[in-house]
Coordinates of C-alpha atoms in Angstrom, one line a residue:
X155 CA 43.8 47.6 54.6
X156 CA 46.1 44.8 54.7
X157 CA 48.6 45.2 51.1
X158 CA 47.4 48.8 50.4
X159 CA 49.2 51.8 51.4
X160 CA 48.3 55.6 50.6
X161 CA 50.3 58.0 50.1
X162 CA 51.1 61.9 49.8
X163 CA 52.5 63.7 46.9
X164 CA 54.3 62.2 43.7
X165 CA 58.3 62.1 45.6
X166 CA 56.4 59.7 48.4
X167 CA 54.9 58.2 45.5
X168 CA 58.2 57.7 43.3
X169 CA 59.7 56.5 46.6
X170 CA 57.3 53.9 48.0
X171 CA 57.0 52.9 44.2
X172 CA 60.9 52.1 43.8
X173 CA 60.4 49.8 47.2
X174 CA 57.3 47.9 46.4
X175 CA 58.1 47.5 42.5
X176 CA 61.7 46.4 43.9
X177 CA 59.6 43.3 45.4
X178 CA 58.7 45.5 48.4
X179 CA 55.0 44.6 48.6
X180 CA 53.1 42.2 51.2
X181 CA 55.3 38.9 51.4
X182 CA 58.1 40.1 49.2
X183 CA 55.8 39.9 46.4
X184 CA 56.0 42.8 43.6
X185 CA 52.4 43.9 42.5
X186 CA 51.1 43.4 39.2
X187 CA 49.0 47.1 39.1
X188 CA 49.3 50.5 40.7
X189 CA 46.2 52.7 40.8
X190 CA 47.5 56.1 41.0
X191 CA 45.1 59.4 42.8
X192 CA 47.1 61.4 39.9
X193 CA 48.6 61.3 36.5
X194 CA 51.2 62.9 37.6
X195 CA 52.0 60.1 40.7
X196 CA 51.8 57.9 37.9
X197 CA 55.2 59.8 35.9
X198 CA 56.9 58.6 39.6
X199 CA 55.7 54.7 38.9
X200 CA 56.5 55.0 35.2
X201 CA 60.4 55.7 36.5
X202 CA 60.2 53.2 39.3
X203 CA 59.0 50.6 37.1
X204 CA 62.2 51.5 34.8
X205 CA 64.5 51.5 37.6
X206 CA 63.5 48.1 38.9
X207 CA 63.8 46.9 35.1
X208 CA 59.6 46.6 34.6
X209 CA 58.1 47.3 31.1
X210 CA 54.6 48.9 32.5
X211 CA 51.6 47.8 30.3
X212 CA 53.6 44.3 29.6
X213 CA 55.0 43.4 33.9
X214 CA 52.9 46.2 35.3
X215 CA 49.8 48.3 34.8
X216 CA 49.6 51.8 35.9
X217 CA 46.7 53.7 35.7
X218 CA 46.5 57.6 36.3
X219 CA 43.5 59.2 37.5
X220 CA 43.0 63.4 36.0
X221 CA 44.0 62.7 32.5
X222 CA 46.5 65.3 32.2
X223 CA 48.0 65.9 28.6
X224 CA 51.2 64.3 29.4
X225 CA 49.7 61.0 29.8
X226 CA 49.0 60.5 26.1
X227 CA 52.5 61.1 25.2
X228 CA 54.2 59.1 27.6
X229 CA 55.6 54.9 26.0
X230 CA 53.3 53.8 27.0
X231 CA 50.2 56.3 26.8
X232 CA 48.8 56.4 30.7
X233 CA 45.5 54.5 30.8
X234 CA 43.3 57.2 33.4
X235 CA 40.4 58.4 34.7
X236 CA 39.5 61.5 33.0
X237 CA 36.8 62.7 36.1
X238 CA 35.6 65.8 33.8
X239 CA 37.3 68.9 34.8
X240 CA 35.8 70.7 31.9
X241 CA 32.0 70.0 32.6
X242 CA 32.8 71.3 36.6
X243 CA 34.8 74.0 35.3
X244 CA 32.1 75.2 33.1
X245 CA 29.3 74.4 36.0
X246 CA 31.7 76.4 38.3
X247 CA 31.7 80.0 36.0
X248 CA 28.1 79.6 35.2
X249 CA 27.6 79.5 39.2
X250 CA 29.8 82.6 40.2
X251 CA 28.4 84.9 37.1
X252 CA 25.0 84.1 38.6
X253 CA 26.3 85.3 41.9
X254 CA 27.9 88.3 40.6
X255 CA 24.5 89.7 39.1
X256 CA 22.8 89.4 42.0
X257 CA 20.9 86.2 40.7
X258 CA 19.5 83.9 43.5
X259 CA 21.9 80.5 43.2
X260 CA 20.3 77.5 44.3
X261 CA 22.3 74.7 45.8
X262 CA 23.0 72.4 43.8
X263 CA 24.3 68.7 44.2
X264 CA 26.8 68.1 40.9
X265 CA 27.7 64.3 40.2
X266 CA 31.0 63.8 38.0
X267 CA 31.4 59.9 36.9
X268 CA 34.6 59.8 35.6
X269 CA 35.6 58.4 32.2
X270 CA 38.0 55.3 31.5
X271 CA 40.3 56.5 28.7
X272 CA 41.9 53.2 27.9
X273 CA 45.9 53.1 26.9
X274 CA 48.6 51.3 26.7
X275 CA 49.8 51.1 30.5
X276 CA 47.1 48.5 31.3
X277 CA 46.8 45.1 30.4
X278 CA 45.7 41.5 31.8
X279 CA 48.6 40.3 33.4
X280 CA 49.4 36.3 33.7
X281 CA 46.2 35.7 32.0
X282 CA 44.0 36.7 35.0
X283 CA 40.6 38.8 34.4

């Protein structure tokens, strides 16, 4: 994908940040959002953004995607995708204690939609939808 790179763990992440938020992106051109795989990829945007003298939520948006507890104390709170660790979690025990006795498991196909918890790191920039 032409414009979109992927990357590895949050020091590639801080790293290709501080280039591309430097005006690194396609054409020179600095990009007005940064979806994140992880909140905590995100943290690594939130100090590029600093560095290359962006306020995110007001020149950039960043959004996280676990919803770890950090996010809601960071200026501003990370806007993320909470994908509902809890419910798999939960799913997860109720599977293996089944196991454990002895009880027959059926297979079972689990879908997790993930939840938009809306902050402050997000907002329509230059007006655009």
């Amino acid at each position: 994908m032409q414009g979109h790179r992927v990357v590895g763990g949050a020091g590639e992440a801080t790293a290709v940040a501080r280039r591309v938020l430097g005006g690194g992106g396609p054409g020179g051109t600095t990009p007005t959002a940064v979806f994140c795989f992880s909140d905590s990829i995100a943290y690594g945007v939130y100090a590029a953004a600093a560095e290359a003298s962006l306020a995110v939520g007001r020149d950039v948006s960043v959004v996280g995607f676990d919803d770890h507890p950090v996010s809601r104390v960071l200026t501003p709170p990370l806007t993320t995708l909470d994908w509902g660790l809890a419910g798999i979690a939960e799913e997860a025990a109720r599977l293996a204690v089944a196991a454990i006795e002895g009880r027959r498991v059926r297979r079972k196909r689990m879908l997790c939609a993930p939840r938009l918890s809306e902050r402050g790191s997000a907002v329509r920039v230059g007006g655009r939808p």
